[in-house]
């Protein structure tokens, strides 16, 4: 499951300060993660995230995920002067 896959990332993040979510409850952002997975593997990832949501909710941890999102390229088109994400 994803828990063992991201363990090294989580360990490295323990050194980082938490970010305010910006709500009135004073919640903190622990992890903002983007996963690139094959379309066929999306249901397995969603099942894993549901399991993590259930197991972590008793600790006061809320997991929120969105997607799947359509593919997006952050690389400039070599035939265009436009760079994705940058307004001209």
Tab-separated table of N, CA, C and O in Angstrom, residues 25-77:
chain	number	residue	atom	x	y	z
A	25	UNK	N	-10.373	26.475	12.445
A	25	UNK	CA	-10.087	25.408	13.401
A	25	UNK	C	-8.594	25.302	13.718
A	25	UNK	O	-8.190	24.569	14.602
A	26	UNK	N	-7.754	26.035	12.970
A	26	UNK	CA	-6.323	26.012	13.222
A	26	UNK	C	-5.644	24.726	12.781
A	26	UNK	O	-4.594	24.363	13.298
A	27	UNK	N	-6.248	24.033	11.820
A	27	UNK	CA	-5.659	22.780	11.347
A	27	UNK	C	-4.329	23.043	10.648
A	27	UNK	O	-4.068	24.131	10.161
A	28	UNK	N	-3.486	22.014	10.614
A	28	UNK	CA	-2.164	22.101	9.992
A	28	UNK	C	-2.078	21.133	8.818
A	28	UNK	O	-2.638	20.037	8.859
A	29	UNK	N	-1.350	21.550	7.794
A	29	UNK	CA	-1.101	20.703	6.631
A	29	UNK	C	0.153	19.886	6.909
A	29	UNK	O	1.220	20.431	7.150
A	30	UNK	N	0.014	18.577	6.887
A	30	UNK	CA	1.130	17.682	7.151
A	30	UNK	C	1.792	17.261	5.856
A	30	UNK	O	3.013	17.211	5.750
A	31	UNK	N	0.987	16.976	4.848
A	31	UNK	CA	1.528	16.463	3.591
A	31	UNK	C	0.631	16.876	2.438
A	31	UNK	O	-0.587	16.755	2.514
A	32	UNK	N	1.242	17.353	1.382
A	32	UNK	CA	0.552	17.636	0.137
A	32	UNK	C	1.266	16.786	-0.907
A	32	UNK	O	2.423	17.046	-1.225
A	33	UNK	N	0.604	15.773	-1.401
A	33	UNK	CA	1.242	14.761	-2.229
A	33	UNK	C	0.513	14.602	-3.550
A	33	UNK	O	-0.711	14.559	-3.586
A	34	UNK	N	1.260	14.544	-4.628
A	34	UNK	CA	0.700	14.244	-5.948
A	34	UNK	C	1.231	12.874	-6.366
A	34	UNK	O	2.425	12.601	-6.243
A	35	UNK	N	0.343	12.019	-6.829
A	35	UNK	CA	0.723	10.671	-7.245
A	35	UNK	C	0.436	10.501	-8.733
A	35	UNK	O	-0.665	10.771	-9.179
A	36	UNK	N	1.421	10.061	-9.450
A	36	UNK	CA	1.249	9.757	-10.864
A	36	UNK	C	1.112	8.243	-10.974
A	36	UNK	O	2.055	7.504	-10.707
A	37	UNK	N	-0.089	7.788	-11.299
A	37	UNK	CA	-0.351	6.349	-11.374
A	37	UNK	C	-1.020	6.014	-12.702
A	37	UNK	O	-1.683	6.853	-13.312
A	38	UNK	N	-0.825	4.802	-13.113
A	38	UNK	CA	-1.504	4.327	-14.321
A	38	UNK	C	-3.004	4.279	-14.059
A	38	UNK	O	-3.447	4.019	-12.941
A	39	UNK	N	-3.773	4.519	-15.112
A	39	UNK	CA	-5.233	4.532	-14.987
A	39	UNK	C	-5.750	3.247	-14.331
A	39	UNK	O	-6.632	3.299	-13.473
A	40	UNK	N	-5.190	2.124	-14.692
A	40	UNK	CA	-5.642	0.838	-14.150
A	40	UNK	C	-5.356	0.697	-12.655
A	40	UNK	O	-5.981	-0.115	-11.970
A	41	UNK	N	-4.416	1.496	-12.125
A	41	UNK	CA	-4.039	1.398	-10.719
A	41	UNK	C	-4.761	2.400	-9.822
A	41	UNK	O	-4.593	2.387	-8.607
A	42	UNK	N	-5.575	3.263	-10.410
A	42	UNK	CA	-6.298	4.270	-9.636
A	42	UNK	C	-7.209	3.628	-8.584
A	42	UNK	O	-7.202	4.049	-7.421
A	43	UNK	N	-7.998	2.589	-8.904
A	43	UNK	CA	-8.850	1.991	-7.872
A	43	UNK	C	-8.057	1.447	-6.679
A	43	UNK	O	-8.494	1.580	-5.536
A	44	UNK	N	-6.885	0.878	-6.918
A	44	UNK	CA	-6.068	0.362	-5.819
A	44	UNK	C	-5.565	1.501	-4.940
A	44	UNK	O	-5.552	1.390	-3.707
A	45	UNK	N	-5.165	2.605	-5.556
A	45	UNK	CA	-4.716	3.763	-4.784
A	45	UNK	C	-5.869	4.333	-3.965
A	45	UNK	O	-5.710	4.656	-2.783
A	46	UNK	N	-7.044	4.431	-4.570
A	46	UNK	CA	-8.208	4.954	-3.852
A	46	UNK	C	-8.570	4.052	-2.669
A	46	UNK	O	-8.890	4.546	-1.587
A	47	UNK	N	-8.490	2.735	-2.851
A	47	UNK	CA	-8.781	1.807	-1.759
A	47	UNK	C	-7.777	1.974	-0.626
A	47	UNK	O	-8.143	1.978	0.551
A	48	UNK	N	-6.529	2.151	-0.987
A	48	UNK	CA	-5.486	2.352	0.011
A	48	UNK	C	-5.722	3.648	0.786
A	48	UNK	O	-5.601	3.691	2.012
A	49	UNK	N	-6.080	4.720	0.084
A	49	UNK	CA	-6.349	5.993	0.744
A	49	UNK	C	-7.563	5.900	1.657
A	49	UNK	O	-7.579	6.496	2.740
A	50	UNK	N	-8.566	5.140	1.253
A	50	UNK	CA	-9.734	4.937	2.121
A	50	UNK	C	-9.328	4.206	3.393
A	50	UNK	O	-9.786	4.544	4.492
A	51	UNK	N	-8.473	3.191	3.276
A	51	UNK	CA	-7.978	2.465	4.451
A	51	UNK	C	-7.202	3.403	5.374
A	51	UNK	O	-7.361	3.358	6.595
A	52	UNK	N	-6.328	4.230	4.790
A	52	UNK	CA	-5.567	5.183	5.594
A	52	UNK	C	-6.485	6.187	6.280
A	52	UNK	O	-6.270	6.552	7.433
A	53	UNK	N	-7.524	6.634	5.586
A	53	UNK	CA	-8.482	7.571	6.167
A	53	UNK	C	-9.137	6.962	7.393
A	53	UNK	O	-9.248	7.607	8.440
A	54	UNK	N	-9.536	5.702	7.281
A	54	UNK	CA	-10.185	5.020	8.403
A	54	UNK	C	-9.232	4.838	9.576
A	54	UNK	O	-9.588	5.079	10.730
A	55	UNK	N	-8.018	4.416	9.292
A	55	UNK	CA	-7.073	4.126	10.376
A	55	UNK	C	-6.542	5.386	11.053
A	55	UNK	O	-6.211	5.362	12.235
A	56	UNK	N	-6.442	6.493	10.333
A	56	UNK	CA	-5.862	7.707	10.898
A	56	UNK	C	-6.879	8.646	11.519
A	56	UNK	O	-6.518	9.530	12.284
A	57	UNK	N	-8.163	8.452	11.231
A	57	UNK	CA	-9.171	9.390	11.751
A	57	UNK	C	-9.228	9.356	13.273
A	57	UNK	O	-9.494	10.387	13.905
A	58	UNK	N	-8.937	8.228	13.887
A	58	UNK	CA	-8.955	8.142	15.346
A	58	UNK	C	-7.822	8.954	15.971
A	58	UNK	O	-7.849	9.267	17.154
A	59	UNK	N	-6.814	9.316	15.180
A	59	UNK	CA	-5.682	10.116	15.668
A	59	UNK	C	-5.897	11.608	15.401
A	59	UNK	O	-5.006	12.409	15.635
A	60	UNK	N	-7.068	11.957	14.873
A	60	UNK	CA	-7.351	13.347	14.563
A	60	UNK	C	-6.776	13.797	13.234
A	60	UNK	O	-6.683	14.983	12.963
A	61	UNK	N	-6.382	12.841	12.406
A	61	UNK	CA	-5.804	13.152	11.105
A	61	UNK	C	-6.884	12.993	10.036
A	61	UNK	O	-7.559	11.977	9.984
A	62	UNK	N	-7.038	14.006	9.209
A	62	UNK	CA	-8.004	13.973	8.121
A	62	UNK	C	-7.250	13.869	6.807
A	62	UNK	O	-6.354	14.667	6.541
A	63	UNK	N	-7.603	12.891	6.009
A	63	UNK	CA	-7.013	12.737	4.681
A	63	UNK	C	-8.037	13.189	3.652
A	63	UNK	O	-9.202	12.810	3.700
A	64	UNK	N	-7.592	14.026	2.734
A	64	UNK	CA	-8.444	14.501	1.656
A	64	UNK	C	-7.716	14.265	0.352
A	64	UNK	O	-6.533	14.570	0.240
A	65	UNK	N	-8.408	13.689	-0.608
A	65	UNK	CA	-7.783	13.505	-1.911
A	65	UNK	C	-8.767	13.859	-3.001
A	65	UNK	O	-9.974	13.820	-2.812
A	66	UNK	N	-8.211	14.259	-4.129
A	66	UNK	CA	-9.002	14.616	-5.298
A	66	UNK	C	-8.408	13.906	-6.505
A	66	UNK	O	-7.239	13.547	-6.520
A	67	UNK	N	-9.215	13.706	-7.489
A	67	UNK	CA	-8.714	13.072	-8.709
A	67	UNK	C	-9.483	11.803	-8.981
A	67	UNK	O	-10.404	11.456	-8.258
A	68	UNK	N	-9.150	11.129	-9.999
A	68	UNK	CA	-7.988	11.411	-10.848
A	68	UNK	C	-8.213	12.640	-11.733
A	68	UNK	O	-9.325	12.967	-12.101
A	69	UNK	N	-7.139	13.311	-12.004
A	69	UNK	CA	-7.140	14.469	-12.879
A	69	UNK	C	-6.622	14.069	-14.243
A	69	UNK	O	-5.857	13.107	-14.368
A	70	UNK	N	-7.015	14.798	-15.281
A	70	UNK	CA	-6.490	14.484	-16.614
A	70	UNK	C	-4.991	14.798	-16.665
A	70	UNK	O	-4.499	15.625	-15.896
A	71	UNK	N	-4.279	14.136	-17.539
A	71	UNK	CA	-2.841	14.411	-17.662
A	71	UNK	C	-2.594	15.879	-17.973
A	71	UNK	O	-3.379	16.532	-18.648
A	72	UNK	N	-1.506	16.398	-17.452
A	72	UNK	CA	-1.141	17.790	-17.670
A	72	UNK	C	0.364	17.857	-17.848
A	72	UNK	O	1.108	17.215	-17.122
A	73	UNK	N	0.800	18.620	-18.780
A	73	UNK	CA	2.232	18.754	-19.043
A	73	UNK	C	2.731	20.086	-18.495
A	73	UNK	O	2.134	21.129	-18.735
A	74	UNK	N	3.847	20.045	-17.778
A	74	UNK	CA	4.482	21.247	-17.272
A	74	UNK	C	5.683	21.622	-18.138
A	74	UNK	O	6.475	22.472	-17.779
A	75	UNK	N	5.788	20.983	-19.283
A	75	UNK	CA	6.912	21.197	-20.186
A	75	UNK	C	6.431	22.064	-21.347
A	75	UNK	O	5.364	21.837	-21.908
A	76	UNK	N	7.236	23.020	-21.705
A	76	UNK	CA	6.879	23.893	-22.816
A	76	UNK	C	6.807	23.093	-24.114
A	76	UNK	O	7.589	22.174	-24.337
A	77	UNK	N	5.849	23.455	-24.934
A	77	UNK	CA	5.732	22.860	-26.260
A	77	UNK	C	6.867	23.410	-27.112
A	77	UNK	O	6.999	24.626	-27.275
